[in-house]
Amino acid sequence: MSHSNPPSPHRFAGNGPLKGRIRVPGDKSISHRAIMLGALAVGETRVSGLLEGEDVLATAAAMRAMGASVERGPDGVWSVHGVGVGSLLQPESALDMGNSGTSTRLLMGLVASHPIDVTFVGDASLSKRPMQRVITPLSQMGAAYEARDGDRLPLLSRGISPAVPITYRLPVASAQVKSAVLLAGLNTAGTTRVIEPVPTRDHSERMLRGFGAKLEVGEENGARIITVHGEADLQPQTITVPGDPSSAAFFAVAALLVEGSDLVIENVGLNPTRAALFDVLRDMGGQIEELDRREVGGEPVADLHVRHSALTGVDVDPAIVPAMVDEFPILFIAASMASGTTTTRGLEELRVKESDRITAMANALTLAGARVEEREDGLIIRGTGGDPLPGTPDGAAVTTHLDHRIAMSMAVAGLASSDGVEVDDTTPIATSFPTFMDLLEGAQG
């Protein structure tokens, strides 16, 4: 990501226990899908807790351009009046996706089975991202594409109706490709099937069912098979978007580490494909209790009651890496103050995130006084046994590499340190969690 803003350094230091009740922003994956499916249902869908970031607003603008009414009410509740499956209109100009790969790939699926031509454009970063993985199955269904360099934005999609139902085996684990094919199947007569050798996050399946689509999930030879029946007739819903478990993770770890903390994080999404971190923290001895477990829009949700706890190091099973790939930076903070050693393996994917998160976290933690050994595929961390980390020396700041998760993880480390942790730049935090600093201050008094 390129930032034109000057860096905004900040020193994070302990300011007492975290108390009371907080709410973290809504889940981005679910926010996108609520707007898209609401726009395909006839009648009014109401959405509370929508994540109002630029990516989700790009989805809202696209659905508006194709005939749906998508408006934010004065109470912060969004109202979506949909046009019905099969009734999306030809947009008058190109759809600007900004930086959102999710919007682009899911919407390509949605429009593939409508008889309309849609041009997708995006910012410099999105225009570098390959779209071939969705073009391949959608072309088999009958849609046609013209794109820069074959599969880059700007991209023109020529949809077709009736489209051809297909059975598609995912060559690479991707929830976005799976979702694109299922969304195209909504307006395709017959059964559209996706075969998924490795399970990926299942927000699309859950929400499609919630809106009344006929969808089955089965298993064959160890692979998941998802079948959607078209043409679907979606019913409008009232949805409260669950809080993003990745955002809740920072506050859960802060409350576990800071003495005297007793915090409730409300409305956290606990989809099993996303929430493995909380299980690992419980294995380490963390007191994280689920209150009022419920289902909202097909998603499991609960309020998490977190209390300061003595943690013990663990050997993290590589099999659960996909269900917590974004949460390792904050897990490393918990591990650095546990008793004993925490070992993580199978994390090669972390080297190609917004930054190389393995090296970046090893360097940041070492600067703050933690004992860390870096391996090719993970970190080995010897904890302090519950003592605070020393913190960063005067005049030294941890380098966040413009990576929001490293910035927020080291902020939490600062709260549980003796002398505080200086973070070189907090501007990237706004990309994923604009209210982070305010919530942190509010919870500490």
Coordinates of N, CA, C and O in Angstrom, one line a residue, residues 1 29 50 97 101-102 112 129 141-142 172-173 176 257 263 302 307 319 343 357 360 377 393 398 402 428:
M1 N 0.8 -1.2 0.0 CA 0.0 0.0 0.0 C 0.9 1.2 0.0 O 1.9 1.3 0.7
S29 N -16.0 -9.4 5.1 CA -16.5 -10.4 4.2 C -18.1 -10.4 4.2 O -18.7 -10.6 3.2
L50 N -22.8 -2.5 9.6 CA -22.1 -2.7 8.3 C -20.7 -2.0 8.5 O -20.6 -1.0 9.1
M97 N -14.0 -0.2 -8.4 CA -13.8 -1.1 -7.3 C -12.8 -0.6 -6.3 O -12.5 -1.3 -5.3
G101 N -10.4 -6.4 -4.0 CA -10.4 -7.6 -4.7 C -11.7 -8.4 -4.5 O -12.2 -9.1 -5.4
T102 N -12.2 -8.4 -3.2 CA -13.4 -9.2 -2.9 C -14.6 -8.7 -3.8 O -15.3 -9.4 -4.4
A112 N -22.2 -12.3 -14.2 CA -21.9 -13.2 -15.3 C -23.1 -13.9 -15.9 O -23.2 -14.1 -17.1
R129 N -3.8 -7.0 -9.8 CA -4.1 -8.4 -9.3 C -4.8 -9.2 -10.4 O -5.6 -8.7 -11.2
M141 N -19.4 -21.0 -18.0 CA -20.8 -20.8 -17.8 C -21.4 -19.9 -19.0 O -22.6 -19.7 -19.1
G142 N -20.5 -19.4 -19.8 CA -21.0 -18.6 -21.0 C -20.6 -17.2 -21.0 O -20.9 -16.5 -22.0
V172 N -7.3 -24.0 -6.8 CA -6.6 -23.5 -5.7 C -7.7 -23.0 -4.6 O -8.7 -22.6 -5.0
A173 N -7.4 -23.3 -3.4 CA -8.3 -22.9 -2.3 C -8.6 -21.4 -2.3 O -7.7 -20.6 -2.1
Q176 N -13.1 -16.6 -2.6 CA -13.6 -15.7 -3.6 C -14.0 -16.4 -4.9 O -15.1 -16.0 -5.5
L257 N -3.6 -10.0 28.9 CA -2.2 -9.6 29.3 C -2.2 -8.6 30.4 O -1.3 -8.5 31.2
L263 N -13.1 -7.5 30.5 CA -13.7 -6.8 29.3 C -14.7 -7.7 28.6 O -14.5 -8.9 28.5
A302 N -21.3 -14.5 19.4 CA -21.4 -14.4 20.9 C -20.7 -13.2 21.4 O -20.0 -12.5 20.7
R307 N -10.9 -12.1 30.7 CA -10.3 -11.6 32.0 C -8.8 -11.9 31.9 O -8.4 -12.9 31.3
A319 N -2.3 -27.5 11.3 CA -3.6 -27.7 10.6 C -4.6 -26.6 10.8 O -5.4 -26.4 10.0
T343 N 5.6 -22.6 20.0 CA 6.2 -23.0 18.7 C 5.1 -22.8 17.6 O 4.0 -23.4 17.8
R357 N 5.3 -10.9 7.5 CA 4.9 -10.8 8.9 C 5.8 -11.6 9.9 O 5.8 -11.4 11.1
A360 N 9.1 -9.4 10.2 CA 8.7 -8.1 10.8 C 8.3 -8.2 12.3 O 8.7 -7.4 13.1
D377 N 9.5 -21.2 8.6 CA 8.1 -21.2 8.5 C 7.4 -20.9 9.8 O 6.2 -21.3 10.0
P393 N 13.6 0.7 23.6 CA 14.5 1.6 24.2 C 14.2 3.1 23.7 O 13.6 3.2 22.6
V398 N 9.5 0.4 16.6 CA 9.3 -0.8 15.8 C 8.9 -0.3 14.4 O 8.1 0.6 14.2
L402 N 4.1 -0.4 7.1 CA 2.8 0.0 6.6 C 1.8 -1.1 6.8 O 0.8 -1.2 6.0
P428 N -1.6 3.2 9.0 CA -2.2 2.0 8.4 C -3.3 1.4 9.1 O -4.2 0.7 8.6

